[in-house]
mmCIF file of C-alpha atoms in Angstrom:
data_model
loop_
_atom_site.group_PDB
_atom_site.id
_atom_site.type_symbol
_atom_site.label_atom_id
_atom_site.label_comp_id
_atom_site.label_asym_id
_atom_site.label_seq_id
_atom_site.Cartn_x
_atom_site.Cartn_y
_atom_site.Cartn_z
ATOM 1 C CA MET A 1 0.000 0.000 0.000
ATOM 2 C CA ASN A 2 1.629 3.259 -1.170
ATOM 3 C CA LYS A 3 1.730 6.580 0.637
ATOM 4 C CA ILE A 4 -0.998 8.148 -1.516
ATOM 5 C CA THR A 5 -3.448 5.344 -0.714
ATOM 6 C CA LEU A 6 -2.657 5.619 2.995
ATOM 7 C CA ALA A 7 -3.245 9.371 2.900
ATOM 8 C CA ILE A 8 -6.637 8.917 1.213
ATOM 9 C CA LEU A 9 -7.723 6.293 3.749
ATOM 10 C CA ALA A 10 -6.553 8.476 6.633
ATOM 11 C CA GLY A 11 -8.514 11.412 5.239
ATOM 12 C CA LEU A 12 -11.698 9.360 4.908
ATOM 13 C CA ALA A 13 -11.273 8.078 8.445
ATOM 14 C CA ALA A 14 -10.884 11.623 9.739
ATOM 15 C CA VAL A 15 -14.075 12.677 7.944
ATOM 16 C CA GLY A 16 -15.893 9.723 9.485
ATOM 17 C CA LEU A 17 -14.743 10.654 12.963
ATOM 18 C CA ALA A 18 -15.871 14.214 12.397
ATOM 19 C CA GLN A 19 -19.444 13.187 11.536
ATOM 20 C CA PRO A 20 -22.036 14.519 14.029
ATOM 21 C CA VAL A 21 -23.746 11.934 16.183
ATOM 22 C CA LEU A 22 -26.720 11.865 18.474
ATOM 23 C CA ALA A 23 -26.445 10.979 22.125
ATOM 24 C CA ALA A 24 -26.244 7.386 23.307
ATOM 25 C CA GLY A 25 -29.551 5.567 23.003
ATOM 26 C CA ALA A 26 -30.472 7.530 19.882
ATOM 27 C CA GLY A 27 -33.898 7.054 18.398
ATOM 28 C CA GLU A 28 -34.771 5.869 14.933
ATOM 29 C CA LYS A 29 -32.656 7.355 12.127
ATOM 30 C CA PRO A 30 -34.527 10.202 10.400
ATOM 31 C CA PRO A 31 -35.396 9.776 6.716
ATOM 32 C CA SER A 32 -33.590 11.927 4.171
ATOM 33 C CA LEU A 33 -35.842 14.631 2.732
ATOM 34 C CA PRO A 34 -35.490 16.658 -0.467
ATOM 35 C CA TRP A 35 -34.487 20.217 0.434
ATOM 36 C CA THR A 36 -34.091 23.068 -2.019
ATOM 37 C CA PHE A 37 -31.002 24.275 -0.130
ATOM 38 C CA ASP A 38 -29.258 20.887 -0.236
ATOM 39 C CA GLY A 39 -26.187 20.295 -2.412
ATOM 40 C CA PRO A 40 -23.463 22.634 -3.661
ATOM 41 C CA PHE A 41 -25.890 24.746 -5.733
ATOM 42 C CA GLY A 42 -28.901 24.663 -3.405
ATOM 43 C CA SER A 43 -30.893 27.754 -2.439
ATOM 44 C CA PHE A 44 -33.825 28.586 -0.194
ATOM 45 C CA ASP A 45 -37.412 28.597 -1.400
ATOM 46 C CA ARG A 46 -38.646 32.090 -0.492
ATOM 47 C CA ALA A 47 -42.304 31.060 -0.289
ATOM 48 C CA GLN A 48 -41.396 28.145 1.986
ATOM 49 C CA LEU A 49 -39.419 30.419 4.300
ATOM 50 C CA GLN A 50 -42.378 32.774 4.570
ATOM 51 C CA ARG A 51 -44.699 29.872 5.376
ATOM 52 C CA GLY A 52 -42.163 28.585 7.901
ATOM 53 C CA LEU A 53 -42.126 31.944 9.670
ATOM 54 C CA LYS A 54 -45.922 31.779 9.890
ATOM 55 C CA VAL A 55 -45.752 28.317 11.483
ATOM 56 C CA TYR A 56 -43.076 29.519 13.905
ATOM 57 C CA ARG A 57 -45.109 32.562 14.945
ATOM 58 C CA GLU A 58 -48.394 30.691 15.391
ATOM 59 C CA VAL A 59 -47.072 27.467 16.939
ATOM 60 C CA CYS A 60 -43.489 27.636 18.181
ATOM 61 C CA ALA A 61 -43.123 31.225 19.384
ATOM 62 C CA SER A 62 -45.305 30.662 22.447
ATOM 63 C CA CYS A 63 -42.449 28.655 24.017
ATOM 64 C CA HIS A 64 -39.292 29.151 21.926
ATOM 65 C CA GLY A 65 -37.399 32.342 21.167
ATOM 66 C CA MET A 66 -35.005 33.191 18.306
ATOM 67 C CA ASN A 67 -32.784 35.808 19.896
ATOM 68 C CA LYS A 68 -30.219 35.883 17.069
ATOM 69 C CA ILE A 69 -32.743 37.022 14.467
ATOM 70 C CA TYR A 70 -33.749 40.650 13.954
ATOM 71 C CA PHE A 71 -36.888 41.696 12.119
ATOM 72 C CA ARG A 72 -34.734 43.465 9.529
ATOM 73 C CA ASN A 73 -33.126 40.121 8.615
ATOM 74 C CA LEU A 74 -36.468 39.032 7.166
ATOM 75 C CA SER A 75 -36.051 41.476 4.270
ATOM 76 C CA GLN A 76 -32.394 40.815 3.502
ATOM 77 C CA PRO A 77 -31.281 38.902 0.365
ATOM 78 C CA GLY A 78 -31.045 35.145 0.768
ATOM 79 C CA GLY A 79 -33.895 34.895 3.295
ATOM 80 C CA PRO A 80 -37.692 35.198 3.247
ATOM 81 C CA GLU A 81 -37.196 38.534 1.454
ATOM 82 C CA PHE A 82 -40.252 40.351 2.743
ATOM 83 C CA THR A 83 -40.466 43.960 1.610
ATOM 84 C CA PRO A 84 -39.267 46.617 4.085
ATOM 85 C CA GLY A 85 -42.885 47.712 4.484
ATOM 86 C CA GLN A 86 -43.995 44.183 5.339
ATOM 87 C CA VAL A 87 -41.190 43.864 7.890
ATOM 88 C CA GLN A 88 -42.111 47.174 9.497
ATOM 89 C CA ALA A 89 -45.766 46.122 9.749
ATOM 90 C CA LEU A 90 -44.789 42.723 11.145
ATOM 91 C CA ALA A 91 -42.503 44.225 13.787
ATOM 92 C CA ALA A 92 -45.210 46.701 14.827
ATOM 93 C CA GLU A 93 -47.469 43.787 15.813
ATOM 94 C CA TYR A 94 -45.196 43.133 18.798
ATOM 95 C CA LYS A 95 -44.841 45.108 22.003
ATOM 96 C CA ILE A 96 -41.194 45.643 22.935
ATOM 97 C CA LYS A 97 -40.108 46.612 26.440
ATOM 98 C CA ASP A 98 -37.828 49.661 26.286
ATOM 99 C CA GLY A 99 -36.528 52.432 28.473
ATOM 100 C CA PRO A 100 -35.935 53.993 30.812
ATOM 101 C CA ASN A 101 -37.790 57.115 29.706
ATOM 102 C CA GLU A 102 -37.313 60.661 31.005
ATOM 103 C CA THR A 103 -38.837 59.693 34.353
ATOM 104 C CA GLY A 104 -36.675 56.593 34.704
ATOM 105 C CA GLU A 105 -39.472 54.102 33.994
ATOM 106 C CA MET A 106 -39.579 51.212 31.536
ATOM 107 C CA PHE A 107 -42.268 51.307 28.890
ATOM 108 C CA GLU A 108 -43.639 49.310 25.969
ATOM 109 C CA ARG A 109 -43.562 50.435 22.369
ATOM 110 C CA PRO A 110 -44.366 48.897 18.969
ATOM 111 C CA GLY A 111 -41.567 46.810 17.521
ATOM 112 C CA ARG A 112 -39.185 48.189 14.929
ATOM 113 C CA PRO A 113 -37.153 46.430 12.190
ATOM 114 C CA ALA A 114 -34.013 46.935 14.313
ATOM 115 C CA ASP A 115 -35.470 44.840 17.172
ATOM 116 C CA ARG A 116 -34.829 41.159 17.768
ATOM 117 C CA LEU A 117 -37.701 38.708 17.520
ATOM 118 C CA PRO A 118 -38.980 38.890 21.100
ATOM 119 C CA SER A 119 -38.694 35.962 23.486
ATOM 120 C CA PRO A 120 -41.938 34.567 24.952
ATOM 121 C CA PHE A 121 -40.429 34.849 28.453
ATOM 122 C CA PRO A 122 -38.647 37.742 30.179
ATOM 123 C CA ASN A 123 -35.716 35.546 31.240
ATOM 124 C CA GLU A 124 -34.520 31.943 31.379
ATOM 125 C CA GLN A 125 -35.705 31.434 34.953
ATOM 126 C CA ALA A 126 -39.255 32.439 34.018
ATOM 127 C CA ALA A 127 -39.111 30.112 30.984
ATOM 128 C CA ALA A 128 -37.993 27.203 33.177
ATOM 129 C CA ALA A 129 -40.669 27.894 35.808
ATOM 130 C CA ALA A 130 -43.372 27.824 33.123
ATOM 131 C CA ASN A 131 -42.132 24.574 31.571
ATOM 132 C CA GLY A 132 -41.607 22.107 34.378
ATOM 133 C CA GLY A 133 -38.196 23.354 35.469
ATOM 134 C CA LYS A 134 -36.408 23.409 32.108
ATOM 135 C CA ALA A 135 -36.403 26.364 29.719
ATOM 136 C CA PRO A 136 -37.299 25.553 26.091
ATOM 137 C CA PRO A 137 -34.205 25.973 23.898
ATOM 138 C CA ASP A 138 -33.705 28.946 21.625
ATOM 139 C CA LEU A 139 -34.321 27.940 18.000
ATOM 140 C CA SER A 140 -31.907 30.338 16.258
ATOM 141 C CA VAL A 141 -29.328 27.622 15.469
ATOM 142 C CA MET A 142 -31.345 24.496 16.208
ATOM 143 C CA THR A 143 -30.737 22.823 12.837
ATOM 144 C CA LYS A 144 -26.972 23.190 13.364
ATOM 145 C CA ALA A 145 -27.132 21.868 16.925
ATOM 146 C CA ARG A 146 -29.075 18.688 16.124
ATOM 147 C CA SER A 147 -27.829 16.027 13.741
ATOM 148 C CA TYR A 148 -27.146 12.310 13.350
ATOM 149 C CA GLN A 149 -24.594 9.958 11.805
ATOM 150 C CA ARG A 150 -25.263 8.518 8.357
ATOM 151 C CA GLY A 151 -22.445 5.992 8.617
ATOM 152 C CA PHE A 152 -20.274 4.311 6.006
ATOM 153 C CA PRO A 153 -20.221 4.692 3.028
ATOM 154 C CA TYR A 154 -22.613 7.671 2.936
ATOM 155 C CA PHE A 155 -20.305 10.090 4.731
ATOM 156 C CA ILE A 156 -17.762 9.684 1.908
ATOM 157 C CA PHE A 157 -20.227 10.957 -0.698
ATOM 158 C CA ASP A 158 -21.528 13.626 1.684
ATOM 159 C CA VAL A 159 -18.135 15.357 1.516
ATOM 160 C CA PHE A 160 -18.596 15.994 -2.201
ATOM 161 C CA THR A 161 -22.382 16.451 -2.407
ATOM 162 C CA GLN A 162 -22.665 18.526 0.815
ATOM 163 C CA THR A 163 -25.565 16.305 1.898
ATOM 164 C CA SER A 164 -24.366 16.762 5.488
ATOM 165 C CA GLU A 165 -25.938 20.230 5.185
ATOM 166 C CA ALA A 166 -29.346 18.526 5.384
ATOM 167 C CA LEU A 167 -28.719 16.242 8.364
ATOM 168 C CA GLY A 168 -29.839 18.782 10.961
ATOM 169 C CA PRO A 169 -32.992 19.737 9.021
ATOM 170 C CA ASN A 170 -33.769 16.040 8.436
ATOM 171 C CA TYR A 171 -33.661 15.432 12.187
ATOM 172 C CA VAL A 172 -35.719 18.492 13.174
ATOM 173 C CA ALA A 173 -38.427 17.774 10.583
ATOM 174 C CA ALA A 174 -38.561 14.110 11.615
ATOM 175 C CA PHE A 175 -38.713 15.030 15.297
ATOM 176 C CA LEU A 176 -41.722 17.285 14.724
ATOM 177 C CA LYS A 177 -43.517 14.396 12.986
ATOM 178 C CA GLY A 178 -42.221 11.650 15.266
ATOM 179 C CA TYR A 179 -44.874 11.646 18.007
ATOM 180 C CA GLU A 180 -46.828 8.415 18.246
ATOM 181 C CA ASP A 181 -48.064 5.844 20.717
ATOM 182 C CA PRO A 182 -45.188 4.001 22.426
ATOM 183 C CA PRO A 183 -44.580 0.358 21.554
ATOM 184 C CA ALA A 184 -45.903 -2.346 23.850
ATOM 185 C CA GLY A 185 -43.969 -2.533 27.104
ATOM 186 C CA PHE A 186 -42.376 0.912 26.759
ATOM 187 C CA GLN A 187 -43.027 3.019 29.857
ATOM 188 C CA VAL A 188 -43.344 6.760 29.328
ATOM 189 C CA PRO A 189 -42.840 8.664 32.601
ATOM 190 C CA GLU A 190 -45.380 11.223 33.741
ATOM 191 C CA GLY A 191 -44.996 14.493 31.887
ATOM 192 C CA GLY A 192 -43.114 12.798 29.045
ATOM 193 C CA HIS A 193 -44.106 12.078 25.456
ATOM 194 C CA TYR A 194 -42.964 9.313 23.122
ATOM 195 C CA ASN A 195 -41.067 10.403 20.004
ATOM 196 C CA LYS A 196 -39.452 7.716 17.876
ATOM 197 C CA TYR A 197 -36.691 10.030 16.600
ATOM 198 C CA TYR A 198 -35.659 11.592 19.908
ATOM 199 C CA PRO A 199 -32.648 10.106 21.778
ATOM 200 C CA GLY A 200 -34.146 7.869 24.456
ATOM 201 C CA ASN A 201 -37.585 8.305 22.822
ATOM 202 C CA VAL A 202 -39.003 10.347 25.741
ATOM 203 C CA VAL A 203 -39.257 14.133 25.433
ATOM 204 C CA ALA A 204 -40.942 16.734 27.617
ATOM 205 C CA MET A 205 -42.210 18.745 24.659
ATOM 206 C CA PRO A 206 -45.669 17.573 23.540
ATOM 207 C CA ASN A 207 -46.814 17.216 19.954
ATOM 208 C CA VAL A 208 -47.534 20.748 18.699
ATOM 209 C CA LEU A 209 -48.402 20.225 15.016
ATOM 210 C CA ASN A 210 -51.690 18.962 13.623
ATOM 211 C CA ASP A 211 -53.328 18.985 10.213
ATOM 212 C CA GLY A 212 -55.212 22.182 9.446
ATOM 213 C CA GLN A 213 -53.665 24.041 12.373
ATOM 214 C CA VAL A 214 -52.054 26.887 10.392
ATOM 215 C CA GLU A 215 -53.845 28.616 7.540
ATOM 216 C CA TYR A 216 -51.582 29.299 4.569
ATOM 217 C CA PRO A 217 -52.081 32.190 2.103
ATOM 218 C CA LYS A 218 -54.575 31.413 -0.642
ATOM 219 C CA GLY A 219 -53.852 31.553 -4.351
ATOM 220 C CA ALA A 220 -55.992 33.059 -7.095
ATOM 221 C CA ASP A 221 -58.040 29.854 -7.176
ATOM 222 C CA GLY A 222 -58.809 30.146 -3.470
ATOM 223 C CA ARG A 223 -56.694 27.140 -2.551
ATOM 224 C CA PRO A 224 -53.810 27.303 -0.048
ATOM 225 C CA SER A 225 -50.309 27.796 -1.448
ATOM 226 C CA ALA A 226 -49.190 24.481 0.119
ATOM 227 C CA PRO A 227 -50.895 21.541 1.850
ATOM 228 C CA GLU A 228 -52.072 22.472 5.340
ATOM 229 C CA THR A 229 -50.789 19.252 6.879
ATOM 230 C CA LYS A 230 -48.540 18.330 9.763
ATOM 231 C CA VAL A 231 -45.921 16.994 7.350
ATOM 232 C CA GLN A 232 -45.840 20.262 5.377
ATOM 233 C CA TYR A 233 -45.803 22.413 8.522
ATOM 234 C CA ALA A 234 -42.818 20.459 9.849
ATOM 235 C CA LYS A 235 -40.888 20.851 6.612
ATOM 236 C CA ASP A 236 -41.681 24.553 6.194
ATOM 237 C CA VAL A 237 -40.773 25.591 9.740
ATOM 238 C CA THR A 238 -37.598 23.494 9.553
ATOM 239 C CA ALA A 239 -36.544 25.281 6.358
ATOM 240 C CA PHE A 240 -37.124 28.610 8.115
ATOM 241 C CA LEU A 241 -35.071 27.480 11.119
ATOM 242 C CA HIS A 242 -32.250 26.393 8.840
ATOM 243 C CA TRP A 243 -32.220 29.799 7.183
ATOM 244 C CA ALA A 244 -32.020 31.353 10.675
ATOM 245 C CA ALA A 245 -29.012 29.145 11.432
ATOM 246 C CA GLU A 246 -27.425 29.728 7.984
ATOM 247 C CA PRO A 247 -28.614 33.163 6.791
ATOM 248 C CA HIS A 248 -25.666 33.501 4.385
ATOM 249 C CA LEU A 249 -25.917 29.981 2.947
ATOM 250 C CA GLU A 250 -26.570 31.095 -0.622
ATOM 251 C CA GLN A 251 -23.763 33.663 -0.589
ATOM 252 C CA ARG A 252 -21.393 31.073 0.902
ATOM 253 C CA LYS A 253 -22.175 28.506 -1.790
ATOM 254 C CA ARG A 254 -21.907 31.093 -4.546
ATOM 255 C CA LEU A 255 -18.533 32.256 -3.232
ATOM 256 C CA GLY A 256 -17.339 28.668 -2.879
ATOM 257 C CA PHE A 257 -18.215 27.948 -6.511
ATOM 258 C CA GLN A 258 -16.388 31.077 -7.652
ATOM 259 C CA VAL A 259 -13.321 30.097 -5.639
ATOM 260 C CA MET A 260 -13.315 26.604 -7.174
ATOM 261 C CA VAL A 261 -13.519 28.051 -10.694
ATOM 262 C CA PHE A 262 -10.680 30.458 -9.875
ATOM 263 C CA LEU A 263 -8.492 27.660 -8.501
ATOM 264 C CA ILE A 264 -9.078 25.518 -11.594
ATOM 265 C CA VAL A 265 -8.210 28.386 -13.933
ATOM 266 C CA PHE A 266 -5.225 29.357 -11.765
ATOM 267 C CA ALA A 267 -3.914 25.768 -11.796
ATOM 268 C CA GLY A 268 -4.190 25.702 -15.591
ATOM 269 C CA LEU A 269 -2.326 28.995 -15.901
ATOM 270 C CA LEU A 270 0.423 27.735 -13.605
ATOM 271 C CA TYR A 271 0.797 24.571 -15.684
ATOM 272 C CA PHE A 272 1.106 26.386 -19.014
ATOM 273 C CA THR A 273 3.372 29.046 -17.478
ATOM 274 C CA LYS A 274 5.695 26.324 -16.226
ATOM 275 C CA LYS A 275 5.781 24.712 -19.676
ATOM 276 C CA LYS A 276 6.466 28.056 -21.340
ATOM 277 C CA ILE A 277 9.306 28.959 -18.953
ATOM 278 C CA TRP A 278 11.044 25.605 -19.291
ATOM 279 C CA SER A 279 10.616 25.568 -23.067
ATOM 280 C CA ASP A 280 12.428 28.923 -23.187
ATOM 281 C CA VAL A 281 15.204 27.586 -20.963
ATOM 282 C CA GLY A 282 15.401 24.450 -23.031
ATOM 283 C CA GLY A 283 15.398 20.837 -21.962
ATOM 284 C CA ASP A 284 13.331 18.778 -19.581
ATOM 285 C CA PRO A 285 13.638 20.067 -15.969
ATOM 286 C CA VAL A 286 13.636 16.510 -14.652
ATOM 287 C CA ALA A 287 16.357 15.474 -17.023
ATOM 288 C CA MET A 288 18.382 18.594 -16.197
ATOM 289 C CA HIS A 289 18.394 17.741 -12.506
ATOM 290 C CA HIS A 290 19.030 14.027 -13.116
ATOM 291 C CA PRO A 291 21.325 13.788 -16.162
ATOM 292 C CA LYS A 292 21.950 10.376 -17.608
ATOM 293 C CA GLN A 293 25.198 8.710 -16.649
ATOM 294 C CA SER A 294 27.536 8.249 -19.617
ATOM 295 C CA HIS A 295 29.008 4.749 -19.995
#
């Protein structure tokens, strides 16, 4: 086995060790879903991101905050791309605590595009007290924080196809759809809920999505823009959460492609420059450094 083969095998092993894994006692492996942002040329579906924000606001925001997202981000390129007027109107629907004023008192005012999406609780202690002693996690980077291991040989192809980008979203979408009755003999403790994709299968968070729960915008024919089902809700809100975790995903992929093209062109220029220089000097550079022995 030569040195090049050993280097390749060592590199593949390192990639395998670097794959994200769930905790011990992980649940069922989530299915792979088709995402528009998957792959080296993937991008977000603007309509899906806007639907996902609607699901977040009407279902998730009562317990989970997104303190890394500002209202103004919702109008920036690469995201839901609401108009500035829509963002201003959306922000104004919220009451933001501000102050102190001239008299030293705190006050509430309508939200502005420069404000963060408000948390449902004033602080972590209040969030924990309202949820059985444990505060619900912030969702700003949830799709980057949750993942699973695909195993051999998939992780090898993931390096080139960037499928690992979708592992977190696959898990979050599956988790939201994974509530069901526990199998025979499985004991769910009081206050817990069975989820086949969650590590250990018991989670404190109850099922929050149901068919027909969120009303999507209607088209010209009076029909909703997407199916109003639990499966669609889970996928849409997951796409929105992944944008929140990767707001510059499209710019990053575009820049990466440009860099690859540059490196290919640069390598070609170096090759032909080397040939031109040595042709002017005359002779083969290898032969010049290792002249043949005369007999």
